[in-house]
Amino acid sequence: MNIIVLSRNPHLYSTQRLVEAARQRKHTCEVIDPLKCDIIIEKKNPAILYKGRVLENVDAIIPRIGSSVTFYGTAVVRQFEMMKVFSVVESQALVRSRDKLRSLQVLSRAGLGMPKTVFSNYTKDASEVIASVGGAPLVIKLLEGTQGLGVVLAETNNAAESVIEAFHGLQARVIIQEFIKEAKGADIRAFIVDGNIVGAMKRQGKEGEFRSNLHRGGSAEIISLTDEEENAALKAAKVLGLGVCGVDMLQSSRGPLILEVNSSPGLEGIEAATKKDIAKSIIRYIERNV
């Protein structure tokens, strides 16, 4: 098969592993920057032009679309879909998962547990918002933040009011979430491929850091999920329509709480923690569907 990895950086660990896994299974694989694709819209003949050549005979694509290029990256994925090319992550599911507010609403409607969350449209009454999630300590997140950037832990109500007012002053939209103390600065990531959990790890923030992101210096170790955690992760992936994703959860006294669902999860941390060939699982997912 001819497989394309849509990635802006061919040197990233995840991109390299996907190419390596595809070639090991005797497929042709190419890395293409979605921002350098020209979309040709024509009746009954959609096409994509890349560096002066028309992309033809493509069997499948693996979108690795960064959050900063979601709009155009998703348009390229949609164009491939119009060309009857299989996508590991569908364009609509990609858009749905990138909108943090929308994805939380979808997860909530499906009955999944999550930290109590408030979104407001630049409210002037920050104290009321703070009270509605149970008061400080609480977590304030930028809607567009990734990898732990734009996430603040406010330990007092005054600090929370100041942060919320500062973000609003910058015209930055935020969500306010209750702080889950019993999680102790750790979260769980379940990696899902084609409706199956192919790996799971527990990420622990470094000392004095409540964010567990590996990019922020956190550590990871393999973990066995409980039945409740497995069911929550699988249901989250299903309701968002994602064939490949990372589901981030907190362990709490009231069961697993979904933090977010990542439609372009990195492979480095999960493969290092679990010693599993996750990239191969993604290629086999393509083989089953093309």
Coordinates of C-alpha atoms in Angstrom, one line a residue:
M1 CA 0.0 0.0 0.0
N2 CA 0.9 3.6 -0.4
I3 CA 0.7 5.4 2.9
I4 CA 1.1 9.1 3.6
V5 CA 2.0 10.6 7.0
L6 CA 0.7 14.1 7.2
S7 CA 3.3 15.8 9.4
R8 CA 5.2 19.1 9.3
N9 CA 8.3 17.6 10.8
P10 CA 9.7 14.3 9.4
H11 CA 12.3 14.2 12.2
L12 CA 9.7 13.8 15.0
Y13 CA 9.9 10.5 16.9
S14 CA 6.2 9.7 16.2
T15 CA 6.6 10.5 12.5
Q16 CA 9.8 8.4 12.1
R17 CA 8.3 5.4 13.9
L18 CA 5.2 5.4 11.7
V19 CA 7.3 5.5 8.6
E20 CA 9.6 2.7 10.0
A21 CA 6.6 0.5 10.9
A22 CA 5.0 1.0 7.5
R23 CA 8.2 0.1 5.6
Q24 CA 8.8 -2.9 7.9
R25 CA 5.4 -4.3 6.7
K26 CA 6.4 -3.7 3.1
H27 CA 4.4 -0.6 2.4
T28 CA 5.5 2.6 0.7
C29 CA 5.4 5.5 3.1
E30 CA 6.0 9.2 2.5
V31 CA 5.9 12.2 4.9
I32 CA 4.1 15.2 3.5
D33 CA 3.7 18.7 5.1
P34 CA -0.1 19.4 5.0
L35 CA 0.6 23.2 4.8
K36 CA 2.4 22.7 1.5
C37 CA -0.5 20.9 -0.1
D38 CA -2.7 22.8 -2.6
I39 CA -6.4 21.6 -2.6
I40 CA -8.0 21.4 -6.1
I41 CA -11.7 21.5 -5.9
E42 CA -13.5 20.3 -9.0
K43 CA -16.8 18.6 -9.7
K44 CA -16.3 14.8 -9.3
N45 CA -12.5 15.2 -9.5
P46 CA -11.0 16.4 -6.1
A47 CA -7.2 16.4 -6.1
I48 CA -4.2 17.5 -4.1
L49 CA -1.1 19.1 -5.5
Y50 CA 2.1 18.8 -3.5
K51 CA 5.3 20.5 -4.6
G52 CA 4.2 20.6 -8.3
R53 CA 2.9 17.0 -8.5
V54 CA -0.6 15.6 -8.1
L55 CA -0.9 13.0 -5.3
E56 CA -2.3 9.8 -6.8
N57 CA -2.7 6.2 -5.8
V58 CA -2.7 6.9 -2.1
D59 CA -4.3 4.2 -0.1
A60 CA -4.3 5.7 3.4
I61 CA -3.2 8.7 5.4
I62 CA -2.1 9.1 9.0
P63 CA -2.8 12.7 10.1
R64 CA -0.3 14.1 12.6
I65 CA -1.9 17.6 12.6
G66 CA -0.6 20.1 15.2
S67 CA -3.2 22.1 17.0
S68 CA -1.9 25.4 15.5
V69 CA -2.6 24.2 12.0
T70 CA -5.9 22.4 12.7
F71 CA -8.0 24.5 10.2
Y72 CA -5.9 23.9 7.0
G73 CA -4.6 20.5 8.2
T74 CA -8.2 19.3 8.6
A75 CA -9.1 20.7 5.1
V76 CA -6.3 18.5 3.6
V77 CA -7.6 15.4 5.5
R78 CA -11.1 16.2 4.2
Q79 CA -9.8 16.4 0.7
F80 CA -8.2 13.0 0.9
E81 CA -11.5 11.6 2.2
M82 CA -13.2 13.1 -0.8
M83 CA -10.6 11.2 -2.9
K84 CA -11.8 7.9 -1.2
V85 CA -8.5 7.6 0.8
F86 CA -8.8 6.0 4.2
S87 CA -7.8 8.2 7.1
V88 CA -6.7 6.8 10.5
V89 CA -8.4 9.9 12.0
E90 CA -11.4 11.3 10.3
S91 CA -11.5 15.0 9.6
Q92 CA -14.8 15.5 11.5
A93 CA -13.5 13.7 14.6
L94 CA -10.3 15.7 14.4
V95 CA -12.2 19.0 14.5
R96 CA -14.5 17.7 17.3
S97 CA -11.6 16.6 19.5
R98 CA -9.6 19.8 19.0
D99 CA -12.5 21.9 20.3
K100 CA -12.0 21.4 24.0
L101 CA -15.4 22.9 25.0
R102 CA -17.3 20.9 22.4
S103 CA -15.5 17.6 23.2
L104 CA -16.2 18.0 26.9
Q105 CA -19.9 18.6 26.1
V106 CA -20.0 15.4 24.0
L107 CA -18.3 13.4 26.7
S108 CA -20.6 14.8 29.3
R109 CA -23.7 13.9 27.2
A110 CA -22.4 10.4 27.0
G111 CA -22.4 10.1 30.7
L112 CA -18.6 10.0 31.2
G113 CA -17.1 11.3 34.4
M114 CA -14.9 14.4 34.3
P115 CA -13.8 17.2 36.7
K116 CA -16.5 19.8 37.2
T117 CA -15.9 22.4 34.5
V118 CA -17.1 25.9 33.8
F119 CA -16.7 27.9 30.7
S120 CA -17.8 31.6 30.6
N121 CA -17.8 34.3 28.0
Y122 CA -15.4 36.8 29.6
T123 CA -17.6 37.0 32.7
K124 CA -17.1 40.0 35.0
D125 CA -18.1 37.9 38.1
A126 CA -15.0 35.6 38.4
S127 CA -15.9 34.9 42.1
E128 CA -19.2 33.2 41.1
V129 CA -17.4 31.0 38.5
I130 CA -14.8 30.0 41.1
A131 CA -17.6 29.1 43.6
S132 CA -19.4 27.0 41.0
V133 CA -16.4 24.5 40.8
G134 CA -16.0 24.3 44.6
G135 CA -13.5 27.1 45.1
A136 CA -9.7 27.0 45.2
P137 CA -7.5 25.2 44.6
L138 CA -8.7 25.0 41.0
V139 CA -7.2 24.6 37.5
I140 CA -7.5 27.2 34.8
K141 CA -6.8 26.2 31.2
L142 CA -6.6 28.0 27.9
L143 CA -8.9 26.5 25.4
E144 CA -6.1 26.4 22.8
G145 CA -3.4 25.1 25.2
T146 CA -1.4 21.9 24.4
Q147 CA 1.3 19.9 26.2
G148 CA 0.5 21.6 29.5
L149 CA 1.0 25.1 28.2
G150 CA -1.6 27.6 29.3
V151 CA -2.6 25.5 32.3
V152 CA -2.5 27.2 35.7
L153 CA -3.1 25.9 39.2
A154 CA -4.6 28.6 41.4
E155 CA -4.3 27.8 45.1
T156 CA -6.4 30.6 46.5
N157 CA -9.6 32.3 45.4
N158 CA -7.8 35.6 45.1
A159 CA -5.1 34.0 42.8
A160 CA -7.8 32.4 40.7
E161 CA -9.7 35.7 40.3
S162 CA -6.4 37.4 39.2
V163 CA -5.5 34.7 36.6
I164 CA -9.1 34.6 35.2
E165 CA -9.2 38.4 34.9
A166 CA -5.7 38.5 33.3
F167 CA -6.7 35.9 30.7
H168 CA -9.9 37.7 30.0
G169 CA -8.0 41.0 29.6
L170 CA -6.0 39.3 26.9
Q171 CA -9.2 38.2 25.2
A172 CA -8.1 34.5 25.9
R173 CA -10.9 32.0 26.4
V174 CA -10.5 29.7 29.4
I175 CA -12.1 26.8 31.1
I176 CA -12.1 26.5 34.9
Q177 CA -11.9 23.0 36.4
E178 CA -12.0 21.6 39.9
F179 CA -8.7 20.4 41.2
I180 CA -8.6 16.6 41.9
K181 CA -6.3 16.5 45.0
E182 CA -6.3 12.7 45.3
A183 CA -4.7 12.4 41.8
K184 CA -1.5 13.7 43.4
G185 CA -0.2 15.3 40.2
A186 CA -0.5 12.1 38.1
D187 CA -2.8 11.1 35.3
I188 CA -3.4 8.0 33.1
R189 CA -3.1 7.9 29.3
A190 CA -4.8 5.0 27.5
F191 CA -3.7 4.7 23.9
I192 CA -6.5 3.4 21.7
V193 CA -6.3 1.9 18.2
D194 CA -9.4 0.7 16.4
G195 CA -11.5 0.3 19.5
N196 CA -8.8 -1.5 21.5
I197 CA -6.5 -0.3 24.2
V198 CA -3.0 -1.1 22.9
G199 CA -1.1 0.5 25.8
A200 CA -1.6 2.5 29.0
M201 CA 0.8 4.5 31.2
K202 CA 0.7 6.5 34.3
R203 CA 2.3 9.9 34.1
Q204 CA 3.6 11.6 37.2
G205 CA 4.5 15.3 37.4
K206 CA 7.9 16.2 38.7
E207 CA 8.1 17.3 42.3
G208 CA 6.3 20.5 42.9
E209 CA 4.5 20.3 39.5
F210 CA 0.9 19.4 39.2
R211 CA 1.0 18.9 35.4
S212 CA 2.0 15.4 34.4
N213 CA 3.0 16.1 30.8
L214 CA 6.2 14.4 29.8
H215 CA 7.2 17.6 27.9
R216 CA 7.1 19.4 31.3
G217 CA 9.6 16.9 32.9
G218 CA 7.1 14.3 34.1
S219 CA 7.9 10.6 34.2
A220 CA 5.9 7.6 32.9
E221 CA 5.4 4.0 33.8
I222 CA 3.3 1.1 32.5
I223 CA 0.0 0.6 34.3
S224 CA -2.8 -2.0 34.3
L225 CA -6.2 -0.3 33.9
T226 CA -9.2 -1.2 36.0
D227 CA -12.3 -2.3 34.1
E228 CA -13.9 1.1 34.9
E229 CA -10.9 2.9 33.4
E230 CA -10.9 0.7 30.3
N231 CA -14.6 1.2 29.7
A232 CA -14.3 5.0 30.2
A233 CA -11.4 5.3 27.7
L234 CA -13.1 3.1 25.1
K235 CA -16.4 5.0 25.4
A236 CA -14.6 8.4 25.1
A237 CA -12.9 7.3 21.9
K238 CA -16.1 5.9 20.5
V239 CA -18.4 9.0 21.2
L240 CA -15.8 11.3 19.6
G241 CA -15.4 9.0 16.6
L242 CA -11.6 8.5 16.9
G243 CA -10.0 5.4 15.5
V244 CA -6.6 6.4 17.0
C245 CA -6.3 8.6 20.1
G246 CA -4.9 9.0 23.6
V247 CA -7.4 9.3 26.4
D248 CA -6.2 11.2 29.4
M249 CA -7.8 10.4 32.8
L250 CA -7.5 11.2 36.4
Q251 CA -7.9 8.6 39.2
S252 CA -10.3 10.0 41.7
S253 CA -12.4 8.9 44.7
R254 CA -15.5 8.9 42.4
G255 CA -13.9 6.8 39.6
P256 CA -11.9 7.8 36.4
L257 CA -12.4 11.4 35.3
I258 CA -11.7 12.2 31.6
L259 CA -9.4 15.2 31.2
E260 CA -9.2 15.3 27.4
V261 CA -9.0 13.1 24.3
N262 CA -5.9 13.7 22.1
S263 CA -6.4 13.0 18.4
S264 CA -2.6 13.1 17.6
P265 CA -1.0 11.4 20.6
G266 CA 2.7 11.1 20.7
L267 CA 4.3 7.6 20.5
E268 CA 7.5 8.2 22.3
G269 CA 6.3 8.2 25.9
I270 CA 3.8 5.3 25.5
E271 CA 6.3 3.1 23.6
A272 CA 9.0 3.8 26.1
A273 CA 6.7 3.0 29.1
T274 CA 5.0 -0.1 27.7
K275 CA 7.8 -1.4 25.5
K276 CA 5.0 -2.1 22.9
D277 CA 5.2 -1.4 19.1
I278 CA 2.3 1.1 19.0
A279 CA 3.3 2.3 15.5
K280 CA 2.9 -1.3 14.2
S281 CA -0.6 -1.4 15.7
I282 CA -1.6 1.7 13.7
I283 CA -0.3 0.3 10.5
R284 CA -2.2 -3.0 11.1
Y285 CA -5.3 -0.9 11.6
I286 CA -4.8 0.5 8.1
E287 CA -4.3 -3.0 6.7
R288 CA -7.6 -4.1 8.2
N289 CA -9.5 -1.2 6.6
V290 CA -7.9 -0.7 3.2

